[in-house]
mmCIF file of C-alpha atoms in Angstrom:
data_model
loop_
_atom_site.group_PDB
_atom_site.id
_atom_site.type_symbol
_atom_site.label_atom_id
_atom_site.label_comp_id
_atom_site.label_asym_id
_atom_site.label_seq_id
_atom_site.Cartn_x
_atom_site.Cartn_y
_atom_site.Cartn_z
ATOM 1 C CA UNK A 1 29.792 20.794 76.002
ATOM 2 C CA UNK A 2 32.971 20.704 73.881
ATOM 3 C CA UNK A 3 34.539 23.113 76.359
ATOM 4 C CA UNK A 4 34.168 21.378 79.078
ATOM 5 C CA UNK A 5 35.273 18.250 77.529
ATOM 6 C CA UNK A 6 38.639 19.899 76.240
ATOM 7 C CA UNK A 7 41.833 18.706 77.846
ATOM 8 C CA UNK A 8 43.076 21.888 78.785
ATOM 9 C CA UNK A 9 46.361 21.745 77.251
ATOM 10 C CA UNK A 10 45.833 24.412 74.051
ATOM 11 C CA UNK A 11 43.728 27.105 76.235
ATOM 12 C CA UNK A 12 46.890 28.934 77.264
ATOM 13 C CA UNK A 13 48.544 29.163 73.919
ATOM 14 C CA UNK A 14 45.368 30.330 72.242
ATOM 15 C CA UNK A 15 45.159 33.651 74.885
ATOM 16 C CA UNK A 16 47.017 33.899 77.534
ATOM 17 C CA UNK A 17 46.502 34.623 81.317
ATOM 18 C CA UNK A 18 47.159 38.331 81.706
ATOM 19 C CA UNK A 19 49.993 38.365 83.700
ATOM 20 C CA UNK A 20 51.891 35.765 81.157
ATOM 21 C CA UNK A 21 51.141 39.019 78.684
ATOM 22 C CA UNK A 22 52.411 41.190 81.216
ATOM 23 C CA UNK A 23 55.861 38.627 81.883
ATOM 24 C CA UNK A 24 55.948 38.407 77.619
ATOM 25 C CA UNK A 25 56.327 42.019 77.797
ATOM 26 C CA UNK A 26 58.797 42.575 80.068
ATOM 27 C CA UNK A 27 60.632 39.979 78.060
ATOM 28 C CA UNK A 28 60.207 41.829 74.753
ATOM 29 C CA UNK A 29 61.236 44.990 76.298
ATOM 30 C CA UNK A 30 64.311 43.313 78.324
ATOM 31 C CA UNK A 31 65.714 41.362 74.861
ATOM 32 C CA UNK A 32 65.239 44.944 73.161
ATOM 33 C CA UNK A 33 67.388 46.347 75.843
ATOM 34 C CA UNK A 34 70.076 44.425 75.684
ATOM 35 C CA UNK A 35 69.757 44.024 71.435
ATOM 36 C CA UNK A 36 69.984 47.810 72.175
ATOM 37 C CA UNK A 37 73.068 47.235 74.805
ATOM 38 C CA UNK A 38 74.726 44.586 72.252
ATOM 39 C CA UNK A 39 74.799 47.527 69.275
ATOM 40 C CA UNK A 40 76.107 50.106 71.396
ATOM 41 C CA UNK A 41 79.040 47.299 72.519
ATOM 42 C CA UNK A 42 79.835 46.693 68.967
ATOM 43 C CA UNK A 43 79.694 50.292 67.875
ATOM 44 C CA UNK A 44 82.289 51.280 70.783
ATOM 45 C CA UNK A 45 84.427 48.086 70.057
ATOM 46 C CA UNK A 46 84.845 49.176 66.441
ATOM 47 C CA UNK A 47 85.639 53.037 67.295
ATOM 48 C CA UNK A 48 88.062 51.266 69.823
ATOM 49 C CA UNK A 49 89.750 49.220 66.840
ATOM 50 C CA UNK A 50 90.039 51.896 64.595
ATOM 51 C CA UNK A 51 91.674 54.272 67.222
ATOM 52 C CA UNK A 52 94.120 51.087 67.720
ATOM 53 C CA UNK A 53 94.606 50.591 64.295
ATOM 54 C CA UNK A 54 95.605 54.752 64.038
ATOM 55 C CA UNK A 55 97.803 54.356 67.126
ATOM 56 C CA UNK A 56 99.794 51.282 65.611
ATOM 57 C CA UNK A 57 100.277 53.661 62.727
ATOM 58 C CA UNK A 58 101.297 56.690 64.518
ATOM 59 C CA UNK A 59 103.477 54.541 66.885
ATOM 60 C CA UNK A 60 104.691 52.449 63.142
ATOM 61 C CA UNK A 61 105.781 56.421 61.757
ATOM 62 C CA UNK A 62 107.562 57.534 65.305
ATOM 63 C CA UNK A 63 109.728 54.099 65.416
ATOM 64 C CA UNK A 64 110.468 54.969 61.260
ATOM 65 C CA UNK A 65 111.574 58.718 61.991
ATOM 66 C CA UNK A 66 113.572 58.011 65.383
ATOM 67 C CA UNK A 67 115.496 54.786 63.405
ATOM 68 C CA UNK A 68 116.489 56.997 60.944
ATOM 69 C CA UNK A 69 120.493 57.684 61.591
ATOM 70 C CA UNK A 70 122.230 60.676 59.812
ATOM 71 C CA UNK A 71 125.417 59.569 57.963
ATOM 72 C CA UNK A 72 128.185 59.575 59.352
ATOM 73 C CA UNK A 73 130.241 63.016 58.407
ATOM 74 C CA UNK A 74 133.601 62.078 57.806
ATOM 75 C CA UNK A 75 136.498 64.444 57.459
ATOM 76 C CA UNK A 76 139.549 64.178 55.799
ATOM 77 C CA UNK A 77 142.819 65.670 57.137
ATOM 78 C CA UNK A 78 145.702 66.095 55.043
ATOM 79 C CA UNK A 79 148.931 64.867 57.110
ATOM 80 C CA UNK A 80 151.094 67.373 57.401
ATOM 81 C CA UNK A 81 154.165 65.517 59.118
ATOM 82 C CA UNK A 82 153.520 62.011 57.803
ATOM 83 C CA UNK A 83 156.900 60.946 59.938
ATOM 84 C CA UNK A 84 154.796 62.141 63.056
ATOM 85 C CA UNK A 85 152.482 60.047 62.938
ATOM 86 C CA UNK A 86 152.201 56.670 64.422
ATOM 87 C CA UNK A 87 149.016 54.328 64.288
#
């Protein structure tokens, strides 16, 4: 008599219909997928920050070795007709 008496609003939390299960597991599997999808973004975004990182680097060492300037060679004549020469 208590069942028909209830007021219906615990008999779908104590066993669901079967196609809630069903929709619960297409949920499960769909928030696995994209937990699955969310790793895989992080993983490439941190590959993609370390090849950035070695870029910088590599671009940092090509800007040091290009800036470098060779001295200046200077030569030093010896004036041979001093009265010549006028600057």
């Amino acid at each position: 008599m208590e069942d028909t008496l209830s007021d219906g609003l615990g008999d779908n939390l104590s066993k669901p219909e079967p196609t809630m299960q069903s929709e619960i597991a297409s949920m499960r599997k769909m928030m696995e997928e994209q937990r699955e999808m969310l790793n895989n973004a992080i993983q490439q975004n941190t590959q993609l920050c370390v090849q950035n990182a070695e870029l910088m680097e590599a671009n940092r060492e090509y800007r040091r070795e290009s800036i470098r300037l060779e001295p200046a060679k200077t030569k030093i004549f010896d004036m041979t007709h001093p009265e010549r020469y006028c600057g």
